CSV table of C-alpha atoms in Angstrom, one decimal:
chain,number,residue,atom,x,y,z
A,193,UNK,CA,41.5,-27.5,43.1
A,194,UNK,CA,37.9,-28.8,42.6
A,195,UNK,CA,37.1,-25.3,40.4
A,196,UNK,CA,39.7,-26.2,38.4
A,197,UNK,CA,39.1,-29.6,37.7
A,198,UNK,CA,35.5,-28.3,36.9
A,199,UNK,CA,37.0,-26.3,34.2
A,200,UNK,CA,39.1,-28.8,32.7
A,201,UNK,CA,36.3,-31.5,32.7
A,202,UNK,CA,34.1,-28.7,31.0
A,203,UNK,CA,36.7,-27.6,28.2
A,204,UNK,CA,37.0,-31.2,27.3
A,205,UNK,CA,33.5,-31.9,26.8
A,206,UNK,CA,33.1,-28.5,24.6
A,207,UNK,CA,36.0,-30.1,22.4
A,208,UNK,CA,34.5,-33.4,22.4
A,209,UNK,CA,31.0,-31.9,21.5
A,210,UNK,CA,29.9,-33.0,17.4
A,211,UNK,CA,28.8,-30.3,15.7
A,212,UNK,CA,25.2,-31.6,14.1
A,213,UNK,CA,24.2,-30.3,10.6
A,214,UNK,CA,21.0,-31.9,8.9
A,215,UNK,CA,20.5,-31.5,5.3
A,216,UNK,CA,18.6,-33.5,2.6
A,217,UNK,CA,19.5,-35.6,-0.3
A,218,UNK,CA,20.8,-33.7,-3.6
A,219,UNK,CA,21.6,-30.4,-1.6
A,220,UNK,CA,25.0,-28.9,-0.5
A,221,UNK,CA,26.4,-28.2,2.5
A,222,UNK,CA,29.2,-26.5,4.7
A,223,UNK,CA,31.1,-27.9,7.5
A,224,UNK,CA,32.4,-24.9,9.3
A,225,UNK,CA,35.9,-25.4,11.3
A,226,UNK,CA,36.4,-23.4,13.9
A,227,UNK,CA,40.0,-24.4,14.2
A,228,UNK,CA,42.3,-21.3,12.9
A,229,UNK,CA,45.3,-23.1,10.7
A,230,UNK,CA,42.8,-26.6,10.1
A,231,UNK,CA,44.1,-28.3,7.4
A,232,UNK,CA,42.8,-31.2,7.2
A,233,UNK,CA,39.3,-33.3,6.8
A,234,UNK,CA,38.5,-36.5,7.9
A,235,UNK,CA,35.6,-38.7,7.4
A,236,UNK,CA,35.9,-41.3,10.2
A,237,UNK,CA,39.3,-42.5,9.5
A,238,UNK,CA,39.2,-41.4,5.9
A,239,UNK,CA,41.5,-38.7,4.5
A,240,UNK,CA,39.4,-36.1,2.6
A,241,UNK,CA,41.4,-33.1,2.1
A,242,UNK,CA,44.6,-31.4,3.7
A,243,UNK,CA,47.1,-29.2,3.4
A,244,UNK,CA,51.1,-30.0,3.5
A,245,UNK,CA,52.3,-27.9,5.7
A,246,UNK,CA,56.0,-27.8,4.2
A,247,UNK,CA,54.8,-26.9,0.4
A,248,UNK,CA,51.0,-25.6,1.2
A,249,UNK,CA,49.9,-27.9,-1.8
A,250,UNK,CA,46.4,-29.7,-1.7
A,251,UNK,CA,46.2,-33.1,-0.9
A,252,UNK,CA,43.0,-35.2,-1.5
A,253,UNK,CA,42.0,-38.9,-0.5
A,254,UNK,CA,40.1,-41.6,-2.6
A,255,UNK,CA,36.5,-42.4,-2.4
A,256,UNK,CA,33.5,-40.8,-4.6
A,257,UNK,CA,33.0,-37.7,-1.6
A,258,UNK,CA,36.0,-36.6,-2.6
A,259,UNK,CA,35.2,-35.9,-6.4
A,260,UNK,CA,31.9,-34.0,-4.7
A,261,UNK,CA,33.8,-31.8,-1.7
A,262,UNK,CA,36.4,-28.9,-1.7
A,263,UNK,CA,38.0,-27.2,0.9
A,264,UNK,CA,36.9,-23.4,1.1
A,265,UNK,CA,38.9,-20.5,2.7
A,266,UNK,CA,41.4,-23.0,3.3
A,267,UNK,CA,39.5,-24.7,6.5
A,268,UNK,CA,35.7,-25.4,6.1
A,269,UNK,CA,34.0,-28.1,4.0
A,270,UNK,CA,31.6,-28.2,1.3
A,271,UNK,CA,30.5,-31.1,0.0
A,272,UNK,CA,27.9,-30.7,-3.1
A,273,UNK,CA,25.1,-33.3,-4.6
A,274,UNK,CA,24.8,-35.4,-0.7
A,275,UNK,CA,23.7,-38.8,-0.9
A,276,UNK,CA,22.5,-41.0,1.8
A,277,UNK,CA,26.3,-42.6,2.2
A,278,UNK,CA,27.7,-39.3,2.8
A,279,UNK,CA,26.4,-39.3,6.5
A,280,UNK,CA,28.8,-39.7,9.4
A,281,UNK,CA,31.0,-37.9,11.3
A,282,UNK,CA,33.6,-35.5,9.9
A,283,UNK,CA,36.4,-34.1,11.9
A,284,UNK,CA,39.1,-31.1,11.1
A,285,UNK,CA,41.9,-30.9,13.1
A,286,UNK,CA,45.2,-28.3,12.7
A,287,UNK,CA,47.7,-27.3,15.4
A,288,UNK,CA,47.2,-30.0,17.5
A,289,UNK,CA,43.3,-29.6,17.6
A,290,UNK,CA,40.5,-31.4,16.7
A,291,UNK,CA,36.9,-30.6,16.0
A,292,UNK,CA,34.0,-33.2,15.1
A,293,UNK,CA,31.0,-32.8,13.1
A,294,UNK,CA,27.9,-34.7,12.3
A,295,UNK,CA,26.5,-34.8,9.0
A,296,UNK,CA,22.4,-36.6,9.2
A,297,UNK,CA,20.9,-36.8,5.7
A,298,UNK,CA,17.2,-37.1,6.4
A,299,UNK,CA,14.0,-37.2,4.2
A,300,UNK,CA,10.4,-38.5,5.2
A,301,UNK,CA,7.9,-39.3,2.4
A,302,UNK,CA,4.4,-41.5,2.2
A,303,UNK,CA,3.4,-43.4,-0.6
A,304,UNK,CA,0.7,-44.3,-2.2
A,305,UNK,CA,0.1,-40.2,-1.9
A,306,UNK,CA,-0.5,-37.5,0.7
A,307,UNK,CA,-3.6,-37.3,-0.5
A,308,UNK,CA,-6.0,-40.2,0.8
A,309,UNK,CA,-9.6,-41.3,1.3
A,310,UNK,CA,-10.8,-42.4,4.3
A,311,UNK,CA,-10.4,-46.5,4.8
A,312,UNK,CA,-7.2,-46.5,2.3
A,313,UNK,CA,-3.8,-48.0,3.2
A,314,UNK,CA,-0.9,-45.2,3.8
A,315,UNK,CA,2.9,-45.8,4.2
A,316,UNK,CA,5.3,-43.2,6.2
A,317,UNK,CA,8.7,-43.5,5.7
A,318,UNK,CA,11.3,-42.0,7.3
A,319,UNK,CA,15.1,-42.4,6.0
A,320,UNK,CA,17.7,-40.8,8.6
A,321,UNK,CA,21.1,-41.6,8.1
A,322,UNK,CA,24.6,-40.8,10.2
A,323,UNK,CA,22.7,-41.1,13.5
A,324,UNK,CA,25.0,-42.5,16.2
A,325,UNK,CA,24.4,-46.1,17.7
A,326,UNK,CA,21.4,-46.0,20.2
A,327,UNK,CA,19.6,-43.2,18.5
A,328,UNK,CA,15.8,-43.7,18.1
A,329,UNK,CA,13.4,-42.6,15.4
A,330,UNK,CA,9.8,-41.9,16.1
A,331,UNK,CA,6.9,-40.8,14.3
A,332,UNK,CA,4.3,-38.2,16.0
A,333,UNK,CA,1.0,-38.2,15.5
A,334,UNK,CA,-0.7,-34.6,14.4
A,335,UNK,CA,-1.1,-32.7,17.4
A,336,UNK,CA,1.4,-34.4,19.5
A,337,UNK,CA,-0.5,-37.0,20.3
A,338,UNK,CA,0.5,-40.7,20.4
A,339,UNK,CA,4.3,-41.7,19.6
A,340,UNK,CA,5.3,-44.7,17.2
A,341,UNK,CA,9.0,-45.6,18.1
A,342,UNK,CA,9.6,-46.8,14.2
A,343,UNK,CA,11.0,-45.0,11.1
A,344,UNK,CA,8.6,-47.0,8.7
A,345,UNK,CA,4.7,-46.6,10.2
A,346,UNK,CA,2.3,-48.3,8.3
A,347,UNK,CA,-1.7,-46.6,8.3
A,348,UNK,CA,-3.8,-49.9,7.7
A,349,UNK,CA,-7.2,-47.8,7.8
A,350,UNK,CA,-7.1,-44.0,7.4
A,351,UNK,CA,-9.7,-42.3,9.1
A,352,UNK,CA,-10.3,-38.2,9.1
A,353,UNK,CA,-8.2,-38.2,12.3
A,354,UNK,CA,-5.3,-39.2,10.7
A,355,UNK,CA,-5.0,-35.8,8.4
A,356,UNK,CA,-2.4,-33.2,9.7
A,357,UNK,CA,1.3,-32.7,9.5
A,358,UNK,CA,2.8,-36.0,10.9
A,359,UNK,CA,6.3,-35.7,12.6
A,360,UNK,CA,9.6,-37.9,12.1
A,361,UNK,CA,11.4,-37.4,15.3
A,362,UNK,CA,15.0,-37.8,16.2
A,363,UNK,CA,17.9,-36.2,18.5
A,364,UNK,CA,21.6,-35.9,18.3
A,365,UNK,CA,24.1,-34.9,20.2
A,366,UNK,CA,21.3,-33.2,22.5
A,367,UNK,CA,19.2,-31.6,19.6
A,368,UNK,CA,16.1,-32.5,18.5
A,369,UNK,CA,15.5,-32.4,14.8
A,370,UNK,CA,12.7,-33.8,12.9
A,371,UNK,CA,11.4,-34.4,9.4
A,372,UNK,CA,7.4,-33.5,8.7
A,373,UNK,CA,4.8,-34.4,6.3
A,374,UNK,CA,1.0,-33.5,5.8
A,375,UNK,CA,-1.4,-35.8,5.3
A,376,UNK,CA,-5.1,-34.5,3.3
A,377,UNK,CA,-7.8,-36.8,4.1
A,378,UNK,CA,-11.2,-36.5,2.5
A,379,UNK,CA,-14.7,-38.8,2.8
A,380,UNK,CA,-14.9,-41.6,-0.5
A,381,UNK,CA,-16.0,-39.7,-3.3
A,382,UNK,CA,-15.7,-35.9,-1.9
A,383,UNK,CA,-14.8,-33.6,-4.4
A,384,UNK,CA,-13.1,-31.3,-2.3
A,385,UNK,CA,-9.6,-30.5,-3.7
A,386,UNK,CA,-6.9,-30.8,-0.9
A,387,UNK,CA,-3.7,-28.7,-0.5
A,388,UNK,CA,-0.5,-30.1,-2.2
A,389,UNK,CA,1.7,-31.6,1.0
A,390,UNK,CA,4.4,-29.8,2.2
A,391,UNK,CA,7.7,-30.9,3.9
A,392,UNK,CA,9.9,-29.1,6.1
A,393,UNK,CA,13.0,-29.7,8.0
A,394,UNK,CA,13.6,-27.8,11.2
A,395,UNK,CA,16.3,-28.4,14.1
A,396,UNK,CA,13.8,-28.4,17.1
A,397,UNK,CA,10.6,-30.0,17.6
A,398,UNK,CA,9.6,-27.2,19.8
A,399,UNK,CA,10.7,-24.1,17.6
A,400,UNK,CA,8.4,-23.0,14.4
A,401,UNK,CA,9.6,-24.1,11.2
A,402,UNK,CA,9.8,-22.9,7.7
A,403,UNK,CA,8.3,-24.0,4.6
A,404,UNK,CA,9.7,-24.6,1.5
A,405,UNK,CA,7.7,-22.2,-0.5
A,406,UNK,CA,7.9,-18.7,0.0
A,407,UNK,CA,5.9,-15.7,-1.1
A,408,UNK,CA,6.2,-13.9,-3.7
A,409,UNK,CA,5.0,-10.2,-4.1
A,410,UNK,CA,2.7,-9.7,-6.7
A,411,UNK,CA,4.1,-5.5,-7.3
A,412,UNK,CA,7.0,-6.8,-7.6
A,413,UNK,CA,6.4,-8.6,-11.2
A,414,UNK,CA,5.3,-6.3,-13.9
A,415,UNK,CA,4.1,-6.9,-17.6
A,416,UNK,CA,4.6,-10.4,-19.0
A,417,UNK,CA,5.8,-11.1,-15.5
A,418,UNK,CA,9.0,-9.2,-15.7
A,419,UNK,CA,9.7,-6.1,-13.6
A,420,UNK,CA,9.8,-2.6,-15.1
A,421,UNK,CA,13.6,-2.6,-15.1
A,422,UNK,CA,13.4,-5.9,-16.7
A,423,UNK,CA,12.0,-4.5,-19.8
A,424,UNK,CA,14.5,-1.5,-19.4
A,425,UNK,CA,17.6,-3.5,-19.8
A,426,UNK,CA,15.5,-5.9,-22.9
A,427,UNK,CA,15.3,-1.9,-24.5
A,428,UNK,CA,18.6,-1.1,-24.1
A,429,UNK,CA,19.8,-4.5,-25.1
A,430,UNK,CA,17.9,-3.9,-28.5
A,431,UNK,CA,18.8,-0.3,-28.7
A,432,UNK,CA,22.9,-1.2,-28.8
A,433,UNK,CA,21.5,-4.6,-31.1
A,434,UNK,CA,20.2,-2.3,-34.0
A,435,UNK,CA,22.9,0.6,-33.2
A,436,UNK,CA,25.4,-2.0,-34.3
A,437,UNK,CA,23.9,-3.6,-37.5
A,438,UNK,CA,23.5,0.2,-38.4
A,439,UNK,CA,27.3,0.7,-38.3
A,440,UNK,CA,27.9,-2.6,-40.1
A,441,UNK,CA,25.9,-1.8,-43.0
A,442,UNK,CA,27.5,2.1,-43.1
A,443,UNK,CA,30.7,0.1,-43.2
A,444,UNK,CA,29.7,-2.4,-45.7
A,445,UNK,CA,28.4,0.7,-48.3
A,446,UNK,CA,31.7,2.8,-47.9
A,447,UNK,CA,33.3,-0.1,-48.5
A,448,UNK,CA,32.3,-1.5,-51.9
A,449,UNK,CA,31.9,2.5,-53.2
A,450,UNK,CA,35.6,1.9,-51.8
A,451,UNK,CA,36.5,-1.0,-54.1
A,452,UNK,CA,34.4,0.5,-57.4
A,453,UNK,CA,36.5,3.2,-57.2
A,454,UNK,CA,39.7,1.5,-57.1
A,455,UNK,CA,38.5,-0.6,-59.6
A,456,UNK,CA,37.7,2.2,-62.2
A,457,UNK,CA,40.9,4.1,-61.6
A,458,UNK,CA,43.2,0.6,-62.2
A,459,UNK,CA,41.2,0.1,-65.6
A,460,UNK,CA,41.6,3.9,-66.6
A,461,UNK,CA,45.4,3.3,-66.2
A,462,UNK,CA,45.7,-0.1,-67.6
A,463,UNK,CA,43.7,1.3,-71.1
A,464,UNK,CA,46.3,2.2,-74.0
A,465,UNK,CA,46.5,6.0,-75.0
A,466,UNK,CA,44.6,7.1,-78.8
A,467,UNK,CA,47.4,9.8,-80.4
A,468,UNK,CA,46.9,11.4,-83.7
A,469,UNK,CA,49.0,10.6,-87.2
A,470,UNK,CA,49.0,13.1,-90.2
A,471,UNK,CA,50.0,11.6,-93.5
A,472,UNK,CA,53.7,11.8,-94.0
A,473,UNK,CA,54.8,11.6,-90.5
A,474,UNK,CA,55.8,15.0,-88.6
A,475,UNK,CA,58.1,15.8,-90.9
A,476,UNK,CA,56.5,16.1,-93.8
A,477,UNK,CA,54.0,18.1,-92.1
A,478,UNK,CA,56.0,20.9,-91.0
A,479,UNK,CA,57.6,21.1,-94.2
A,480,UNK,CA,54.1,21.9,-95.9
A,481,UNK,CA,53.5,24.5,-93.0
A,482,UNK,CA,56.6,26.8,-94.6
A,483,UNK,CA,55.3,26.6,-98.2
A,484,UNK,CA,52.8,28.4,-99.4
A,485,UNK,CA,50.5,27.2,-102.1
A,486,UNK,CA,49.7,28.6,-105.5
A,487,UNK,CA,46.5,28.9,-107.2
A,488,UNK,CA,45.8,26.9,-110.0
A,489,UNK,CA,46.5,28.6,-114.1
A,490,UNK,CA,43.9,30.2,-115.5
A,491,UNK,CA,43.5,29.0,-118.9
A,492,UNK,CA,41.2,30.8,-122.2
A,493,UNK,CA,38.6,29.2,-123.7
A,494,UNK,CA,39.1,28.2,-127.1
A,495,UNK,CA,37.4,30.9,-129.9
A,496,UNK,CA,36.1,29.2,-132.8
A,497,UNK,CA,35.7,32.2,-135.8
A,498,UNK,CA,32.7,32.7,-138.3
């Protein structure tokens, strides 16, 4: 009896458990249901999307998330272009079942710059929203060293100790997720050139993260920077290019010899015909043709006597 109590205590934590997912403002991200048949989307007691069951047409709520999320595959969630009030929890339910997530938007910056001298005035911020009630934010000191419980820390004299990646910590439905950013800090007038900052997002405070820049490998980019079969497809590309105005101007000279032919041929059939007229019409003619002509008389000269 008790193991089976055990076992239905434990499935209904797993289905009361929030799926976390922690993304940044301006990107795009999927909410995964695991429910097979989920039709529909929630945002707290909002309708997002669904399905009717009768017709299988779409059915969307009101509310700006709406114009920026889609259902995809028929059951999971994207959402595009996040904003701070996008946060919250999300649930998909379908045949009778239910499954929550937990979207956090989070960012950390600090202003005047990353880059400071020692003595100047620094700023950390760190904006986390769709944390549940009671969740704390703290900011870790390089190292992890001391703990400020506060999403806003304010640096009233930077000293050389102060440089490192500082840490915006927070947890959520057991996981510890964190925002980070680096801090350069060089002696008044040092003209040492520090790194740009870097800011990374990771899920556990504990685990390695990744940054936002990757390598690149240099064998990989050719001449100009493009790759060898870069400039292959910009040859062919220009091959077919001048293949083609070849055949249009081909076409274009067979087709005016075309037109002065046909032009020349119309006016040698539109000119009149030139026939020849003898005197006396044909008539006359062949009547000469049967008569033969006689030679003139021949006449003496006249004798005049002694």
């Amino acid at each position: 009896m008790k193991s089976c109590m055990f076992v239905l205590v434990l499935g209904v934590a797993l289905c009361a458990a929030e799926i976390v997912h922690q993304t940044k403002p301006g990107k795009t991200e999927t909410l995964n249901c695991g429910i097979t048949g989920a039709s529909k989307w929630l945002r707290g007691s909002d309708l997002l999307h669904s399905v009717h069951p009768g017709t299988g047409m779409p059915l969307r709520g009101k509310g700006e998330i709406v114009q920026r999320s889609r259902m995809k595959q028929g059951r999971n969630l994207e959402i595009s272009r996040i904003t701070p009030q996008d946060a919250g929890l999300f649930t998909c339910s379908g045949n009778r079942q239910e499954e929550h997530h937990r979207l956090v938007v989070s960012s950390a910056s600090v202003s005047p710059s990353a880059r400071l001298e020692v003595g100047s005035e620094a700023t950390l911020q760190c904006e986390v929203s769709g944390l549940p009630q009671g969740a704390a934010v703290e900011w870790v000191r390089p190292g992890g060293g001391q703990r400020h419980r506060t999403s806003r820390l304010q640096l009233s004299s930077v000293a050389l100790t102060d440089a490192g990646s500082w840490e915006c910590v927070f947890s959520v439905g057991g996981k510890t997720l964190n925002e980070t950013v680096t801090l350069q800090v060089t002696e008044p007038g040092s003209k040492t050139t520090a790194a740009p900052p870097t800011t990374r997002t990771t899920e556990d405070a504990n685990t390695a993260t990744s940054l936002d820049s990757e390598a690149h490998d240099p064998g990989e980019e050719g001449l100009l920077g493009l790759p060898w079969w870069g400039w292959v497809a910009v040859g062919g590309g220009c091959l077919v290019v001048l293949l083609w105005v070849l055949i249009l101007v081909m076409y274009n000279r067979m087709t005016r010899r075309r037109r002065r032919f046909m032009k020349m041929r119309n006016a040698d059939l539109l000119r009149p015909k030139q026939y020849c007229r003898c005197p006396g019409g044909p008539t006359a003619a062949a009547g000469q043709r049967g008569q033969k002509t006689s030679a003139p008389p021949i006449t003496a000269p006249d004798y005049a006597g002694p």
